[in-house]
C-alpha cells in the first residue's frame, strides 16, 4: 500500500459509519426527490429549505444564502437560495463538494411517480434522483462519515448545494465564489460514479432575429421576407457544422463540436409576408476551442448570410456562454485517490475522461480551483435516463460513491 493511502484504521471506521447511516441516507435522498424543484420555472427556495431542514436534522449548521430577487429574475428564475455547510477539522486545505438541486421538468412517459422516490430491486426512481440530488446525499453522508476519523484530519470540508445548474450556474457556484462566500483549494462537483471527469464541453446559446418588412401575400414584392432570409442563415449554419465530426477532441469522452438549431419562431399569418423570424442555436465547444473565437466566427457566418438583402437586418444576442472544463494543475490530488478507491470498491478500471455535456464544475475551475466531477450519478447519462422519463439511480452506486468521496477527502486532509 502506498504511504499516502489510508490504512484500515481509516477505511474501516468510514465504511462502518456509512453502513450505519445507510437507511437514513436513502430516506434523505427520497425526501429530496419528493420535493419538486423543476427549473424552469426555477422556484427553488422551497426545496432549499427542505434540504436545509434535513441537514440540520443530521446535526449540520446550514448557511442559507438567498440570491437577491432582481438577480434571480435576470437569470430567468423565480427564487434561489444556495446552501453552505462548513466543517473545520483544523488548519489545512478547503475542499468544496458541490451538487445542484434544480432539475428539468419531468415531461411525459413516466411509469413511476417522478416525485415518488420509489425503490424497486435496489433502484430509486424520480426526477433528479441521479442528476444530481443523489450527490446532495453522497456529499452530506461522506462528510458525516469523516467524523469517525476527525482527529486524523486537518482542513475544512464545505458542502455547496446550489439551484441553478439547469440555467447556467451564474447564481449558484459562480455567485458563491463571486461574493467571496467561499475560497476553496479543491472542488469535487457532481459527476459519474464510474469515471473521474476532468474535462467537459462548453456551450454557447445565441438568439438570432432576422427582421424584414411585412406585406400582403398578394404583393410579396412590397415586403422583405424575414423567413426567406432566415433560411439562408440556417443553410450557412448547417454548412458550418458539416466538418465537425472530423474535429474530434483528443480528450477521451468529449467527442467533437456540435451545433443544433433548437427553436424557430416567426411570421404573422399565412397571408402576410413575415417581418420577423427568430431562432435559437446551441453550439457545443470542445476544451481545445476558444469560446470567444467560436462566438465571433458564428456571428460572422450569420451576418454574411443576410448581407446585401434589401430590407433585411439581423440581431444576434448571446443567451448563454458556458466555458469548457479544463484540467488544472493540482487536480491530481483528487484524481488519484478517487480513482484508486473507486477501482477498489467497484472491481473495475475507473477511467479519467471528459463528458460532452457541461456542468457547474467549470465555474470552480474558472476561479482557479482544481476541480473534478465525481459522484453517485450513472455509468452513463443514458443508463440513468437523465433528463428523460423514469430517471433512475442504482443505490449501490450511491453507497460506493459516498465511501470513495469520504476517503479521497480524507487523503487530501490527512494530518501530516
Short mmCIF file of C-alpha atoms in Angstrom, two decimals:
data_model
loop_
_atom_site.label_atom_id
_atom_site.label_comp_id
_atom_site.label_asym_id
_atom_site.label_seq_id
_atom_site.Cartn_x
_atom_site.Cartn_y
_atom_site.Cartn_z
CA UNK A 1 0.00 0.00 0.00
CA UNK A 2 1.44 3.43 -0.92
CA UNK A 3 2.31 5.53 2.13
CA UNK A 4 -0.28 8.14 1.16
CA UNK A 5 -3.17 5.68 1.18
CA UNK A 6 -5.47 5.45 4.22
CA UNK A 7 -4.87 2.46 6.47
CA UNK A 8 -7.50 0.04 7.69
CA UNK A 9 -7.77 2.29 10.74
CA UNK A 10 -9.25 4.93 8.41
CA UNK A 11 -11.09 2.81 5.85
CA UNK A 12 -12.83 0.67 8.45
CA UNK A 13 -14.41 3.47 10.54
CA UNK A 14 -15.55 5.34 7.42
CA UNK A 15 -17.16 2.23 5.90
CA UNK A 16 -18.83 1.39 9.21
CA UNK A 17 -20.20 4.93 9.55
CA UNK A 18 -21.67 4.83 6.05
CA UNK A 19 -23.24 1.44 6.65
CA UNK A 20 -24.70 2.59 9.96
CA UNK A 21 -26.35 5.59 8.28
CA UNK A 22 -27.42 3.82 5.11
CA UNK A 23 -31.15 3.66 5.81
CA UNK A 24 -31.12 7.31 6.80
CA UNK A 25 -29.18 8.22 3.64
CA UNK A 26 -31.71 6.52 1.37
CA UNK A 27 -34.52 8.29 3.20
CA UNK A 28 -32.69 11.61 2.86
CA UNK A 29 -32.47 11.17 -0.92
CA UNK A 30 -36.10 10.09 -1.18
CA UNK A 31 -37.20 13.24 0.67
CA UNK A 32 -35.23 15.39 -1.79
CA UNK A 33 -36.84 13.67 -4.78
CA UNK A 34 -40.32 14.11 -3.30
CA UNK A 35 -39.91 17.88 -3.10
CA UNK A 36 -40.23 19.32 -6.66
CA UNK A 37 -37.54 21.74 -7.85
CA UNK A 38 -38.22 21.99 -11.58
CA UNK A 39 -36.22 24.59 -13.48
CA UNK A 40 -37.98 26.05 -15.37
CA UNK A 41 -39.84 27.64 -13.73
CA UNK A 42 -36.98 27.78 -11.23
CA UNK A 43 -38.86 28.42 -8.00
CA UNK A 44 -36.34 26.51 -5.91
CA UNK A 45 -36.16 28.17 -2.49
CA UNK A 46 -38.74 25.78 -1.02
CA UNK A 47 -36.53 22.81 -1.96
CA UNK A 48 -33.54 24.56 -0.39
CA UNK A 49 -35.50 24.97 2.84
CA UNK A 50 -36.46 21.29 2.88
CA UNK A 51 -32.82 20.36 2.25
CA UNK A 52 -31.60 22.69 4.99
CA UNK A 53 -34.04 21.14 7.44
CA UNK A 54 -32.88 17.62 6.59
CA UNK A 55 -29.24 18.65 7.01
CA UNK A 56 -29.96 20.24 10.36
CA UNK A 57 -31.60 17.02 11.50
CA UNK A 58 -28.26 15.36 10.74
CA UNK A 59 -26.52 17.84 13.04
CA UNK A 60 -25.10 20.25 10.45
CA UNK A 61 -25.10 24.03 10.74
CA UNK A 62 -26.57 25.32 7.48
CA UNK A 63 -25.98 28.75 5.97
CA UNK A 64 -28.87 29.93 3.79
CA UNK A 65 -27.77 32.43 1.15
CA UNK A 66 -30.81 33.82 -0.67
CA UNK A 67 -29.91 35.34 -4.03
CA UNK A 68 -31.43 38.84 -4.47
CA UNK A 69 -34.73 38.80 -6.33
CA UNK A 70 -33.56 41.04 -9.17
CA UNK A 71 -30.53 38.82 -9.77
CA UNK A 72 -32.76 35.74 -9.80
CA UNK A 73 -35.16 37.32 -12.30
CA UNK A 74 -32.29 38.26 -14.59
CA UNK A 75 -31.23 34.61 -14.57
CA UNK A 76 -34.74 33.60 -15.68
CA UNK A 77 -35.73 32.00 -12.36
CA UNK A 78 -38.29 32.73 -9.63
CA UNK A 79 -36.34 32.07 -6.42
CA UNK A 80 -32.95 30.66 -5.46
CA UNK A 81 -31.32 30.01 -2.09
CA UNK A 82 -27.85 28.49 -2.01
CA UNK A 83 -26.82 26.38 0.97
CA UNK A 84 -23.35 26.13 2.51
CA UNK A 85 -22.27 23.73 5.25
CA UNK A 86 -18.76 24.08 6.69
CA UNK A 87 -16.92 21.56 8.85
CA UNK A 88 -13.49 22.62 10.02
CA UNK A 89 -11.22 19.81 11.18
CA UNK A 90 -8.24 22.10 11.75
CA UNK A 91 -5.75 24.10 9.70
CA UNK A 92 -5.35 22.88 6.15
CA UNK A 93 -6.87 22.95 2.68
CA UNK A 94 -10.55 23.64 2.00
CA UNK A 95 -12.38 21.07 -0.14
CA UNK A 96 -15.74 22.10 -1.61
CA UNK A 97 -18.31 19.44 -2.56
CA UNK A 98 -20.85 20.87 -5.00
CA UNK A 99 -24.10 19.47 -6.39
CA UNK A 100 -27.25 21.07 -7.78
CA UNK A 101 -30.83 20.52 -6.66
CA UNK A 102 -32.68 22.11 -9.57
CA UNK A 103 -33.91 19.66 -12.20
CA UNK A 104 -35.51 19.68 -15.64
CA UNK A 105 -39.31 19.22 -15.62
CA UNK A 106 -40.42 15.56 -15.75
CA UNK A 107 -42.14 15.58 -19.13
CA UNK A 108 -44.25 12.66 -20.35
CA UNK A 109 -43.77 8.91 -20.48
CA UNK A 110 -43.15 8.08 -16.81
CA UNK A 111 -44.15 4.69 -15.44
CA UNK A 112 -43.11 5.72 -11.91
CA UNK A 113 -44.15 8.82 -9.96
CA UNK A 114 -41.47 11.40 -10.84
CA UNK A 115 -41.77 12.79 -7.32
CA UNK A 116 -42.17 9.45 -5.54
CA UNK A 117 -38.64 8.24 -4.81
CA UNK A 118 -39.88 4.69 -5.33
CA UNK A 119 -37.31 1.93 -4.75
CA UNK A 120 -37.58 -1.32 -6.72
CA UNK A 121 -34.87 -4.00 -6.67
CA UNK A 122 -32.24 -1.61 -5.35
CA UNK A 123 -33.05 1.17 -7.83
CA UNK A 124 -34.66 4.51 -6.89
CA UNK A 125 -36.80 6.33 -9.46
CA UNK A 126 -37.64 10.01 -9.66
CA UNK A 127 -36.76 13.28 -11.33
CA UNK A 128 -33.35 14.42 -10.15
CA UNK A 129 -32.55 11.17 -8.34
CA UNK A 130 -29.37 10.82 -10.43
CA UNK A 131 -28.82 14.37 -11.71
CA UNK A 132 -27.94 15.49 -9.16
CA UNK A 133 -29.94 15.23 -5.93
CA UNK A 134 -28.09 11.96 -5.45
CA UNK A 135 -24.92 13.90 -4.73
CA UNK A 136 -26.58 16.00 -2.05
CA UNK A 137 -26.78 12.63 -0.31
CA UNK A 138 -23.31 11.47 -1.42
CA UNK A 139 -21.53 14.52 -0.11
CA UNK A 140 -23.56 15.06 3.06
CA UNK A 141 -23.10 11.49 4.23
CA UNK A 142 -19.45 11.40 3.17
CA UNK A 143 -18.92 14.40 5.43
CA UNK A 144 -20.78 12.67 8.25
CA UNK A 145 -18.56 9.61 7.83
CA UNK A 146 -15.43 11.75 8.19
CA UNK A 147 -16.47 12.48 11.76
CA UNK A 148 -15.36 8.93 12.57
CA UNK A 149 -11.73 9.93 11.86
CA UNK A 150 -11.94 13.63 12.76
CA UNK A 151 -8.75 13.50 14.82
CA UNK A 152 -6.74 12.42 11.79
CA UNK A 153 -7.79 15.39 9.62
CA UNK A 154 -6.53 18.94 9.14
CA UNK A 155 -8.56 21.22 6.92
CA UNK A 156 -12.15 22.09 6.06
CA UNK A 157 -14.92 20.43 4.06
CA UNK A 158 -17.71 22.56 2.63
CA UNK A 159 -20.97 21.49 1.05
CA UNK A 160 -22.10 23.86 -1.71
CA UNK A 161 -25.69 22.93 -2.57
CA UNK A 162 -26.95 25.14 -5.37
CA UNK A 163 -30.04 25.53 -7.55
CA UNK A 164 -29.37 26.95 -11.00
CA UNK A 165 -27.25 24.43 -12.92
CA UNK A 166 -30.03 23.93 -15.47
CA UNK A 167 -29.86 27.65 -16.32
CA UNK A 168 -26.09 28.01 -16.31
CA UNK A 169 -24.78 28.23 -12.73
CA UNK A 170 -24.44 32.01 -12.68
CA UNK A 171 -26.38 32.46 -9.44
CA UNK A 172 -25.20 29.20 -7.89
CA UNK A 173 -21.48 28.37 -7.67
CA UNK A 174 -20.46 31.47 -9.62
CA UNK A 175 -22.41 33.64 -7.17
CA UNK A 176 -20.98 31.88 -4.10
CA UNK A 177 -17.43 32.34 -5.38
CA UNK A 178 -18.02 35.83 -6.72
CA UNK A 179 -19.48 37.04 -3.42
CA UNK A 180 -16.46 35.73 -1.55
CA UNK A 181 -18.58 33.30 0.47
CA UNK A 182 -16.04 30.54 -0.15
CA UNK A 183 -12.42 30.26 -1.25
CA UNK A 184 -11.83 26.54 -1.71
CA UNK A 185 -8.50 24.98 -2.57
CA UNK A 186 -10.10 21.98 -4.30
CA UNK A 187 -13.57 21.07 -5.51
CA UNK A 188 -15.48 17.91 -6.35
CA UNK A 189 -18.62 18.51 -8.36
CA UNK A 190 -21.49 16.19 -9.23
CA UNK A 191 -20.41 13.59 -11.76
CA UNK A 192 -20.40 9.91 -12.62
CA UNK A 193 -19.71 7.03 -10.27
CA UNK A 194 -17.80 5.03 -12.87
CA UNK A 195 -15.45 7.73 -14.15
CA UNK A 196 -13.43 10.66 -12.90
CA UNK A 197 -14.40 13.68 -15.00
CA UNK A 198 -11.64 16.22 -15.62
CA UNK A 199 -12.99 17.96 -18.73
CA UNK A 200 -16.26 18.75 -20.43
CA UNK A 201 -17.57 20.69 -23.38
CA UNK A 202 -18.59 24.29 -23.26
CA UNK A 203 -21.86 25.65 -24.60
CA UNK A 204 -22.89 28.80 -26.45
CA UNK A 205 -26.54 29.74 -26.95
CA UNK A 206 -27.32 32.50 -29.44
CA UNK A 207 -30.69 34.04 -30.29
CA UNK A 208 -30.77 35.23 -33.89
CA UNK A 209 -33.56 37.54 -35.08
CA UNK A 210 -33.93 38.44 -38.73
CA UNK A 211 -36.19 41.45 -39.35
CA UNK A 212 -37.78 42.33 -42.64
CA UNK A 213 -40.90 44.19 -43.78
CA UNK A 214 -44.45 42.85 -43.83
CA UNK A 215 -46.70 42.99 -46.91
CA UNK A 216 -49.85 41.39 -48.22
CA UNK A 217 -49.23 37.91 -49.64
CA UNK A 218 -50.89 39.08 -52.86
CA UNK A 219 -47.99 41.52 -53.36
CA UNK A 220 -44.97 39.93 -51.68
CA UNK A 221 -42.55 42.08 -53.66
CA UNK A 222 -43.63 45.05 -51.49
CA UNK A 223 -42.21 43.34 -48.41
CA UNK A 224 -38.93 41.86 -47.24
CA UNK A 225 -39.39 38.21 -46.28
CA UNK A 226 -37.68 37.52 -42.93
CA UNK A 227 -38.25 33.77 -43.08
CA UNK A 228 -36.70 33.55 -46.55
CA UNK A 229 -33.67 35.40 -45.23
CA UNK A 230 -33.54 33.13 -42.21
CA UNK A 231 -33.36 30.08 -44.47
CA UNK A 232 -30.08 31.46 -45.77
CA UNK A 233 -28.85 31.78 -42.19
CA UNK A 234 -29.89 28.20 -41.44
CA UNK A 235 -28.19 26.87 -44.56
CA UNK A 236 -24.99 28.68 -43.59
CA UNK A 237 -25.12 27.29 -40.06
CA UNK A 238 -25.71 23.73 -41.24
CA UNK A 239 -22.85 24.08 -43.72
CA UNK A 240 -20.65 25.29 -40.84
CA UNK A 241 -21.21 22.08 -38.88
CA UNK A 242 -20.52 19.61 -41.69
CA UNK A 243 -16.89 19.10 -40.78
CA UNK A 244 -17.49 18.86 -37.03
CA UNK A 245 -17.35 15.03 -36.94
CA UNK A 246 -13.75 15.23 -38.18
CA UNK A 247 -12.74 17.61 -35.36
CA UNK A 248 -12.64 15.08 -32.52
CA UNK A 249 -11.17 16.20 -29.22
CA UNK A 250 -8.01 14.48 -28.00
CA UNK A 251 -9.67 14.04 -24.59
CA UNK A 252 -11.49 10.69 -24.24
CA UNK A 253 -15.24 11.06 -23.84
CA UNK A 254 -15.53 14.56 -25.26
CA UNK A 255 -16.27 13.79 -28.91
CA UNK A 256 -16.48 16.61 -31.45
CA UNK A 257 -18.14 20.04 -31.63
CA UNK A 258 -21.88 20.16 -32.29
CA UNK A 259 -24.39 22.73 -33.45
CA UNK A 260 -28.17 22.43 -33.10
CA UNK A 261 -30.92 24.90 -34.01
CA UNK A 262 -33.46 24.07 -31.34
CA UNK A 263 -36.13 26.77 -31.61
CA UNK A 264 -37.73 28.58 -34.57
CA UNK A 265 -40.41 31.25 -34.32
CA UNK A 266 -41.69 33.72 -36.90
CA UNK A 267 -44.38 35.13 -39.11
CA UNK A 268 -47.68 36.93 -38.58
CA UNK A 269 -50.26 34.96 -40.56
CA UNK A 270 -50.49 32.70 -43.57
CA UNK A 271 -51.38 35.58 -45.93
CA UNK A 272 -48.73 38.03 -44.69
CA UNK A 273 -45.09 38.33 -45.71
CA UNK A 274 -43.25 37.67 -42.43
CA UNK A 275 -41.46 40.64 -40.95
CA UNK A 276 -39.61 38.67 -38.27
CA UNK A 277 -38.08 35.25 -37.69
CA UNK A 278 -36.15 34.18 -34.61
CA UNK A 279 -34.10 31.06 -33.97
CA UNK A 280 -32.06 29.87 -31.01
CA UNK A 281 -28.97 27.77 -31.55
CA UNK A 282 -26.81 25.62 -29.30
CA UNK A 283 -23.10 25.36 -30.12
CA UNK A 284 -21.11 22.79 -28.10
CA UNK A 285 -17.40 23.58 -27.82
CA UNK A 286 -14.59 21.16 -27.02
CA UNK A 287 -11.95 22.09 -24.42
CA UNK A 288 -9.49 22.76 -27.25
CA UNK A 289 -11.70 25.53 -28.67
CA UNK A 290 -11.64 29.21 -27.68
CA UNK A 291 -15.20 30.32 -26.77
CA UNK A 292 -14.60 33.91 -27.89
CA UNK A 293 -13.34 32.77 -31.28
CA UNK A 294 -16.26 30.35 -31.69
CA UNK A 295 -18.78 33.10 -30.98
CA UNK A 296 -17.06 35.59 -33.26
CA UNK A 297 -16.98 33.02 -36.05
CA UNK A 298 -20.67 32.20 -35.75
CA UNK A 299 -21.62 35.87 -35.73
CA UNK A 300 -19.62 36.40 -38.92
CA UNK A 301 -21.29 33.43 -40.65
CA UNK A 302 -24.78 34.67 -39.71
CA UNK A 303 -24.15 38.26 -40.76
CA UNK A 304 -22.61 37.20 -44.08
CA UNK A 305 -25.66 35.03 -44.87
CA UNK A 306 -28.01 38.05 -44.99
CA UNK A 307 -25.58 40.72 -46.15
CA UNK A 308 -26.87 42.72 -49.11
CA UNK A 309 -30.50 41.60 -48.82
CA UNK A 310 -32.78 44.64 -49.28
CA UNK A 311 -34.91 45.47 -46.26
CA UNK A 312 -33.32 42.77 -44.09
CA UNK A 313 -31.29 43.20 -40.93
CA UNK A 314 -30.17 40.78 -38.26
CA UNK A 315 -29.75 40.94 -34.47
CA UNK A 316 -27.64 38.41 -32.58
CA UNK A 317 -27.87 38.11 -28.80
CA UNK A 318 -25.91 35.82 -26.55
CA UNK A 319 -28.20 33.89 -24.20
CA UNK A 320 -25.61 31.65 -22.54
CA UNK A 321 -21.88 31.11 -22.61
CA UNK A 322 -20.59 28.20 -20.54
CA UNK A 323 -16.86 27.67 -20.91
CA UNK A 324 -15.40 24.17 -21.21
CA UNK A 325 -13.93 22.48 -18.14
CA UNK A 326 -10.19 22.01 -18.44
CA UNK A 327 -7.96 20.15 -16.04
CA UNK A 328 -5.88 22.37 -13.76
CA UNK A 329 -2.59 21.63 -12.06
CA UNK A 330 -3.29 20.22 -8.63
CA UNK A 331 -6.31 18.20 -9.72
CA UNK A 332 -4.24 15.04 -9.29
CA UNK A 333 -4.64 15.48 -5.52
CA UNK A 334 -8.27 14.50 -6.11
CA UNK A 335 -7.95 12.29 -9.18
CA UNK A 336 -5.52 9.78 -7.71
CA UNK A 337 -7.42 8.87 -4.51
CA UNK A 338 -10.83 8.89 -6.22
CA UNK A 339 -9.60 6.60 -8.97
CA UNK A 340 -7.85 4.28 -6.51
CA UNK A 341 -10.77 3.83 -4.12
CA UNK A 342 -13.39 3.64 -6.89
CA UNK A 343 -11.37 0.92 -8.59
CA UNK A 344 -11.05 -0.97 -5.31
CA UNK A 345 -14.76 -0.80 -4.49
CA UNK A 346 -16.17 -1.29 -7.99
CA UNK A 347 -13.74 -4.02 -9.01
CA UNK A 348 -13.14 -2.45 -12.40
CA UNK A 349 -10.98 0.16 -14.06
CA UNK A 350 -12.23 3.68 -13.48
CA UNK A 351 -11.30 5.97 -16.38
CA UNK A 352 -10.27 9.60 -16.23
CA UNK A 353 -12.17 11.25 -19.05
CA UNK A 354 -14.33 14.08 -20.30
CA UNK A 355 -18.06 14.33 -20.94
CA UNK A 356 -19.81 16.11 -23.82
CA UNK A 357 -22.32 17.99 -21.63
CA UNK A 358 -21.45 20.97 -19.43
CA UNK A 359 -21.68 21.24 -15.64
CA UNK A 360 -21.10 23.57 -12.71
CA UNK A 361 -17.62 22.10 -12.27
CA UNK A 362 -16.31 24.58 -14.82
CA UNK A 363 -17.19 27.50 -12.54
CA UNK A 364 -14.75 26.34 -9.88
CA UNK A 365 -12.04 25.75 -12.48
CA UNK A 366 -12.64 29.23 -13.92
CA UNK A 367 -11.95 30.58 -10.42
CA UNK A 368 -8.62 28.73 -10.42
CA UNK A 369 -9.77 25.85 -8.21
CA UNK A 370 -8.56 22.36 -9.25
CA UNK A 371 -11.82 20.52 -9.84
CA UNK A 372 -13.09 17.09 -10.84
CA UNK A 373 -16.53 15.63 -11.37
CA UNK A 374 -17.32 12.54 -9.34
CA UNK A 375 -20.39 11.27 -7.53
CA UNK A 376 -23.24 8.81 -7.43
CA UNK A 377 -24.57 9.55 -10.87
CA UNK A 378 -24.89 6.92 -13.58
CA UNK A 379 -22.31 4.95 -15.50
CA UNK A 380 -23.66 6.95 -18.44
CA UNK A 381 -26.31 9.64 -18.72
CA UNK A 382 -28.41 7.25 -20.80
CA UNK A 383 -28.18 4.47 -18.19
CA UNK A 384 -29.84 6.77 -15.67
CA UNK A 385 -32.47 8.12 -18.08
CA UNK A 386 -31.06 11.54 -17.28
CA UNK A 387 -33.44 14.29 -18.46
CA UNK A 388 -35.80 11.51 -19.62
CA UNK A 389 -38.78 9.62 -18.20
CA UNK A 390 -38.10 7.15 -15.36
CA UNK A 391 -34.82 8.69 -14.23
CA UNK A 392 -33.14 6.12 -12.01
CA UNK A 393 -30.26 5.58 -9.61
CA UNK A 394 -28.76 2.24 -8.66
CA UNK A 395 -28.43 2.67 -4.91
CA UNK A 396 -25.26 0.61 -4.70
CA UNK A 397 -23.62 3.37 -6.76
CA UNK A 398 -24.64 5.85 -4.06
CA UNK A 399 -23.03 3.65 -1.41
CA UNK A 400 -19.77 3.31 -3.36
CA UNK A 401 -19.54 6.99 -4.25
CA UNK A 402 -20.09 8.04 -0.63
CA UNK A 403 -17.16 5.95 0.57
CA UNK A 404 -14.93 6.99 -2.32
CA UNK A 405 -15.55 10.70 -1.72
CA UNK A 406 -15.03 10.35 2.04
CA UNK A 407 -11.73 8.51 1.59
CA UNK A 408 -10.49 10.87 -1.13
CA UNK A 409 -11.19 13.89 1.05
CA UNK A 410 -9.54 12.11 3.98
CA UNK A 411 -6.37 11.79 1.91
CA UNK A 412 -6.39 15.49 0.98
CA UNK A 413 -6.92 16.48 4.64
CA UNK A 414 -4.67 13.86 6.17
CA UNK A 415 -2.70 15.16 9.15
CA UNK A 416 0.98 15.46 8.15
#
